[in-house]
């Protein structure tokens, strides 16, 4: 009886070992710093306004630079606080 129990436990632990030994991709410094996989480009910068709203700064090719008011509750833009359409002519010379 003891031999059967011992063999059973050995089989259980070896099965667990085989399952946990599955090949996992190796994480390198190049993956972290050189590839876009871990970059923070997916989320725009945001600032909390008063606990109910937050503002985001966005740069749109057609609309220009925008500061948008977003609602935490709705999860969407509720207002445009600032809009600037800049062209090359609007900047002073040498700027």
Tab-separated table of N, CA and C in Angstrom:
chain	number	residue	atom	x	y	z
A	1	UNK	N	0.816	-1.194	0.000
A	1	UNK	CA	0.000	0.000	0.000
A	1	UNK	C	0.858	1.256	0.000
A	2	UNK	N	1.951	1.257	0.764
A	2	UNK	CA	2.834	2.418	0.835
A	2	UNK	C	3.530	2.622	-0.507
A	3	UNK	N	3.918	1.528	-1.175
A	3	UNK	CA	4.570	1.648	-2.473
A	3	UNK	C	3.622	2.249	-3.502
A	4	UNK	N	2.365	1.836	-3.479
A	4	UNK	CA	1.388	2.363	-4.432
A	4	UNK	C	1.161	3.854	-4.187
A	5	UNK	N	1.081	4.267	-2.926
A	5	UNK	CA	0.881	5.675	-2.597
A	5	UNK	C	2.094	6.499	-3.019
A	6	UNK	N	3.270	5.967	-2.776
A	6	UNK	CA	4.496	6.663	-3.154
A	6	UNK	C	4.581	6.823	-4.667
A	7	UNK	N	4.274	5.789	-5.395
A	7	UNK	CA	4.297	5.843	-6.859
A	7	UNK	C	3.255	6.825	-7.373
A	8	UNK	N	2.095	6.835	-6.757
A	8	UNK	CA	1.038	7.767	-7.150
A	8	UNK	C	1.495	9.216	-6.949
A	9	UNK	N	2.108	9.510	-5.808
A	9	UNK	CA	2.599	10.863	-5.546
A	9	UNK	C	3.710	11.253	-6.519
A	10	UNK	N	4.577	10.330	-6.844
A	10	UNK	CA	5.647	10.601	-7.813
A	10	UNK	C	5.049	10.932	-9.176
A	11	UNK	N	4.040	10.185	-9.586
A	11	UNK	CA	3.374	10.457	-10.868
A	11	UNK	C	2.669	11.813	-10.854
A	12	UNK	N	2.026	12.149	-9.756
A	12	UNK	CA	1.328	13.446	-9.653
A	12	UNK	C	2.328	14.595	-9.745
A	13	UNK	N	3.417	14.528	-8.968
A	13	UNK	CA	4.407	15.592	-8.987
A	13	UNK	C	5.136	15.692	-10.316
A	14	UNK	N	5.410	14.578	-10.958
A	14	UNK	CA	6.070	14.632	-12.265
A	14	UNK	C	5.121	15.218	-13.320
A	15	UNK	N	3.829	14.934	-13.199
A	15	UNK	CA	2.846	15.537	-14.111
A	15	UNK	C	2.751	17.040	-13.921
A	16	UNK	N	2.764	17.487	-12.675
A	16	UNK	CA	2.743	18.922	-12.391
A	16	UNK	C	4.012	19.576	-12.921
A	17	UNK	N	5.140	18.908	-12.748
A	17	UNK	CA	6.418	19.438	-13.228
A	17	UNK	C	6.405	19.586	-14.738
A	18	UNK	N	5.838	18.625	-15.444
A	18	UNK	CA	5.785	18.692	-16.904
A	18	UNK	C	4.876	19.825	-17.359
A	19	UNK	N	3.785	20.048	-16.664
A	19	UNK	CA	2.882	21.138	-17.033
A	19	UNK	C	3.512	22.504	-16.785
A	20	UNK	N	4.237	22.643	-15.695
A	20	UNK	CA	4.844	23.938	-15.381
A	20	UNK	C	6.114	24.198	-16.171
A	21	UNK	N	6.669	23.200	-16.812
A	21	UNK	CA	7.911	23.353	-17.569
A	21	UNK	C	7.660	23.712	-19.023
A	22	UNK	N	6.447	24.113	-19.366
A	22	UNK	CA	6.171	24.498	-20.741
A	22	UNK	C	7.012	25.713	-21.089
A	23	UNK	N	7.434	25.776	-22.337
A	23	UNK	CA	8.336	26.843	-22.763
A	23	UNK	C	7.610	28.181	-22.763
A	24	UNK	N	8.250	29.162	-22.119
A	24	UNK	CA	7.715	30.523	-22.063
A	24	UNK	C	8.681	31.428	-22.802
A	25	UNK	N	8.167	32.456	-23.489
A	25	UNK	CA	9.087	33.342	-24.201
A	25	UNK	C	9.995	34.082	-23.219
A	26	UNK	N	11.250	34.226	-23.602
A	26	UNK	CA	12.223	34.887	-22.742
A	26	UNK	C	12.081	36.398	-22.877
A	27	UNK	N	12.076	37.098	-21.766
A	27	UNK	CA	11.980	38.551	-21.753
A	27	UNK	C	13.382	39.133	-21.701
A	28	UNK	N	13.711	39.986	-22.683
A	28	UNK	CA	15.045	40.574	-22.745
A	28	UNK	C	14.961	42.080	-22.542
A	29	UNK	N	16.102	42.688	-22.307
A	29	UNK	CA	16.147	44.144	-22.172
A	29	UNK	C	15.739	44.829	-23.472
A	30	UNK	N	16.047	44.207	-24.587
A	30	UNK	CA	15.653	44.766	-25.881
A	30	UNK	C	14.129	44.806	-26.013
A	31	UNK	N	13.457	43.782	-25.523
A	31	UNK	CA	11.990	43.767	-25.546
A	31	UNK	C	11.420	44.943	-24.748
A	32	UNK	N	12.039	45.237	-23.623
A	32	UNK	CA	11.518	46.285	-22.741
A	32	UNK	C	11.830	47.675	-23.273
A	33	UNK	N	13.084	47.922	-23.697
A	33	UNK	CA	13.496	49.275	-24.037
A	33	UNK	C	13.485	49.602	-25.522
A	34	UNK	N	13.668	48.632	-26.400
A	34	UNK	CA	13.788	48.926	-27.827
A	34	UNK	C	12.507	48.663	-28.606
A	35	UNK	N	11.675	47.784	-28.132
A	35	UNK	CA	10.456	47.470	-28.886
A	35	UNK	C	9.281	48.279	-28.341
A	36	UNK	N	8.259	48.482	-29.148
A	36	UNK	CA	7.098	49.249	-28.679
A	36	UNK	C	6.136	48.447	-27.793
A	37	UNK	N	6.479	47.204	-27.478
A	37	UNK	CA	5.574	46.359	-26.697
A	37	UNK	C	5.289	46.922	-25.308
A	38	UNK	N	6.269	47.590	-24.702
A	38	UNK	CA	6.095	48.119	-23.355
A	38	UNK	C	6.079	49.645	-23.335
A	39	UNK	N	5.747	50.267	-24.451
A	39	UNK	CA	5.739	51.729	-24.498
A	39	UNK	C	4.418	52.266	-23.948
A	40	UNK	N	4.436	53.528	-23.571
A	40	UNK	CA	3.251	54.173	-23.001
A	40	UNK	C	2.543	55.028	-24.038
A	41	UNK	N	2.670	54.685	-25.301
A	41	UNK	CA	2.081	55.495	-26.356
A	41	UNK	C	0.577	55.309	-26.498
A	42	UNK	N	0.038	54.275	-25.916
A	42	UNK	CA	-1.380	54.002	-26.094
A	42	UNK	C	-2.312	54.869	-25.273
A	43	UNK	N	-1.800	55.565	-24.279
A	43	UNK	CA	-2.648	56.351	-23.398
A	43	UNK	C	-2.232	57.815	-23.458
A	44	UNK	N	-3.166	58.724	-23.758
A	44	UNK	CA	-2.816	60.141	-23.780
A	44	UNK	C	-2.579	60.665	-22.360
A	45	UNK	N	-1.800	61.738	-22.256
A	45	UNK	CA	-1.570	62.316	-20.935
A	45	UNK	C	-2.876	62.898	-20.409
A	46	UNK	N	-3.095	62.778	-19.124
A	46	UNK	CA	-4.350	63.272	-18.554
A	46	UNK	C	-4.089	63.931	-17.209
A	47	UNK	N	-4.992	64.829	-16.834
A	47	UNK	CA	-4.920	65.535	-15.560
A	47	UNK	C	-6.294	65.476	-14.907
A	48	UNK	N	-6.312	65.129	-13.625
A	48	UNK	CA	-7.557	65.133	-12.876
A	48	UNK	C	-8.009	66.576	-12.681
A	49	UNK	N	-9.303	66.844	-12.860
A	49	UNK	CA	-9.800	68.212	-12.715
A	49	UNK	C	-10.473	68.424	-11.356
A	50	UNK	N	-11.454	67.590	-11.022
A	50	UNK	CA	-12.153	67.777	-9.748
A	50	UNK	C	-12.743	66.476	-9.206
A	51	UNK	N	-12.282	65.368	-9.667
A	51	UNK	CA	-12.795	64.086	-9.210
A	51	UNK	C	-13.885	63.527	-10.106
A	52	UNK	N	-14.589	64.371	-10.835
A	52	UNK	CA	-15.630	63.916	-11.758
A	52	UNK	C	-15.171	63.980	-13.208
A	53	UNK	N	-14.190	64.835	-13.468
A	53	UNK	CA	-13.711	65.051	-14.830
A	53	UNK	C	-12.191	65.039	-14.858
A	54	UNK	N	-11.645	64.766	-16.048
A	54	UNK	CA	-10.209	64.869	-16.271
A	54	UNK	C	-9.988	65.459	-17.651
A	55	UNK	N	-8.841	66.080	-17.856
A	55	UNK	CA	-8.549	66.695	-19.144
A	55	UNK	C	-7.449	65.920	-19.849
A	56	UNK	N	-7.512	65.902	-21.167
A	56	UNK	CA	-6.482	65.252	-21.978
A	56	UNK	C	-5.974	66.225	-23.026
A	57	UNK	N	-4.709	66.112	-23.351
A	57	UNK	CA	-4.083	66.922	-24.381
A	57	UNK	C	-3.913	66.044	-25.606
A	58	UNK	N	-4.479	66.489	-26.726
A	58	UNK	CA	-4.389	65.705	-27.953
A	58	UNK	C	-3.924	66.580	-29.091
A	59	UNK	N	-3.147	65.998	-29.986
A	59	UNK	CA	-2.639	66.692	-31.153
A	59	UNK	C	-3.217	66.016	-32.385
A	60	UNK	N	-4.162	66.662	-33.017
A	60	UNK	CA	-4.853	66.114	-34.177
A	60	UNK	C	-4.370	66.833	-35.427
A	61	UNK	N	-4.109	66.098	-36.501
A	61	UNK	CA	-3.582	66.694	-37.728
A	61	UNK	C	-4.569	67.676	-38.355
A	62	UNK	N	-5.849	67.421	-38.251
A	62	UNK	CA	-6.836	68.303	-38.877
A	62	UNK	C	-7.392	69.352	-37.913
A	63	UNK	N	-7.514	69.021	-36.637
A	63	UNK	CA	-8.106	69.946	-35.672
A	63	UNK	C	-7.078	70.755	-34.901
A	64	UNK	N	-5.814	70.360	-34.937
A	64	UNK	CA	-4.774	71.074	-34.213
A	64	UNK	C	-4.591	70.524	-32.807
A	65	UNK	N	-4.154	71.383	-31.882
A	65	UNK	CA	-3.922	70.991	-30.499
A	65	UNK	C	-5.207	71.209	-29.719
A	66	UNK	N	-5.632	70.173	-28.977
A	66	UNK	CA	-6.895	70.241	-28.242
A	66	UNK	C	-6.675	69.877	-26.778
A	67	UNK	N	-7.334	70.588	-25.882
A	67	UNK	CA	-7.441	70.166	-24.488
A	67	UNK	C	-8.906	69.818	-24.288
A	68	UNK	N	-9.160	68.538	-24.009
A	68	UNK	CA	-10.525	68.028	-23.936
A	68	UNK	C	-10.912	67.692	-22.505
A	69	UNK	N	-12.161	67.976	-22.164
A	69	UNK	CA	-12.712	67.629	-20.852
A	69	UNK	C	-13.429	66.287	-20.993
A	70	UNK	N	-13.029	65.316	-20.153
A	70	UNK	CA	-13.580	63.965	-20.208
A	70	UNK	C	-14.281	63.654	-18.899
A	71	UNK	N	-15.316	62.837	-18.963
A	71	UNK	CA	-16.069	62.432	-17.781
A	71	UNK	C	-15.630	61.045	-17.329
A	72	UNK	N	-15.342	60.906	-16.029
A	72	UNK	CA	-15.034	59.584	-15.486
A	72	UNK	C	-16.266	58.679	-15.578
A	73	UNK	N	-17.433	59.217	-15.271
A	73	UNK	CA	-18.658	58.418	-15.236
A	73	UNK	C	-19.057	57.923	-16.626
A	74	UNK	N	-18.980	58.804	-17.625
A	74	UNK	CA	-19.394	58.438	-18.978
A	74	UNK	C	-18.268	57.798	-19.784
A	75	UNK	N	-17.012	58.105	-19.408
A	75	UNK	CA	-15.878	57.549	-20.130
A	75	UNK	C	-15.708	58.128	-21.515
A	76	UNK	N	-16.136	59.377	-21.695
A	76	UNK	CA	-16.039	60.000	-23.007
A	76	UNK	C	-15.809	61.502	-22.889
A	77	UNK	N	-15.484	62.135	-24.014
A	77	UNK	CA	-15.255	63.575	-24.061
A	77	UNK	C	-16.588	64.297	-23.872
A	78	UNK	N	-16.602	65.298	-22.983
A	78	UNK	CA	-17.821	66.068	-22.747
A	78	UNK	C	-17.722	67.502	-23.253
A	79	UNK	N	-16.486	68.032	-23.434
A	79	UNK	CA	-16.331	69.419	-23.855
A	79	UNK	C	-14.919	69.633	-24.386
A	80	UNK	N	-14.753	70.665	-25.216
A	80	UNK	CA	-13.435	71.100	-25.659
A	80	UNK	C	-13.086	72.357	-24.892
A	81	UNK	N	-12.037	72.297	-24.082
A	81	UNK	CA	-11.645	73.443	-23.266
A	81	UNK	C	-10.763	74.418	-24.026
A	82	UNK	N	-9.948	73.905	-24.953
A	82	UNK	CA	-9.017	74.748	-25.689
A	82	UNK	C	-8.742	74.116	-27.038
A	83	UNK	N	-8.666	74.957	-28.063
A	83	UNK	CA	-8.368	74.480	-29.407
A	83	UNK	C	-7.434	75.474	-30.077
A	84	UNK	N	-6.364	74.992	-30.665
A	84	UNK	CA	-5.412	75.848	-31.357
A	84	UNK	C	-5.061	75.198	-32.682
A	85	UNK	N	-5.388	75.901	-33.749
A	85	UNK	CA	-4.989	75.438	-35.075
A	85	UNK	C	-3.780	76.258	-35.476
A	86	UNK	N	-2.639	75.650	-35.453
A	86	UNK	CA	-1.393	76.355	-35.758
A	86	UNK	C	-0.956	76.049	-37.182
A	87	UNK	N	-0.516	77.087	-37.862
A	87	UNK	CA	0.082	76.907	-39.179
A	87	UNK	C	1.462	77.539	-39.140
A	88	UNK	N	2.233	77.344	-40.177
A	88	UNK	CA	3.581	77.895	-40.218
A	88	UNK	C	3.548	79.425	-40.178
A	89	UNK	N	2.467	80.030	-40.664
A	89	UNK	CA	2.373	81.491	-40.698
A	89	UNK	C	2.057	82.078	-39.311
A	90	UNK	N	1.513	81.296	-38.400
A	90	UNK	CA	1.107	81.832	-37.109
A	90	UNK	C	2.256	81.955	-36.117
A	91	UNK	N	3.415	81.343	-36.419
A	91	UNK	CA	4.566	81.455	-35.531
A	91	UNK	C	5.457	82.602	-35.967
A	92	UNK	N	6.093	83.292	-35.015
A	92	UNK	CA	7.022	84.364	-35.388
A	92	UNK	C	8.217	83.825	-36.175
A	93	UNK	N	8.840	84.677	-36.913
A	93	UNK	CA	9.979	84.274	-37.737
A	93	UNK	C	11.125	83.780	-36.864
A	94	UNK	N	11.697	82.646	-37.216
A	94	UNK	CA	12.809	82.061	-36.466
A	94	UNK	C	12.372	81.200	-35.305
A	95	UNK	N	11.103	80.973	-35.145
A	95	UNK	CA	10.596	80.172	-34.033
A	95	UNK	C	10.550	78.726	-34.392
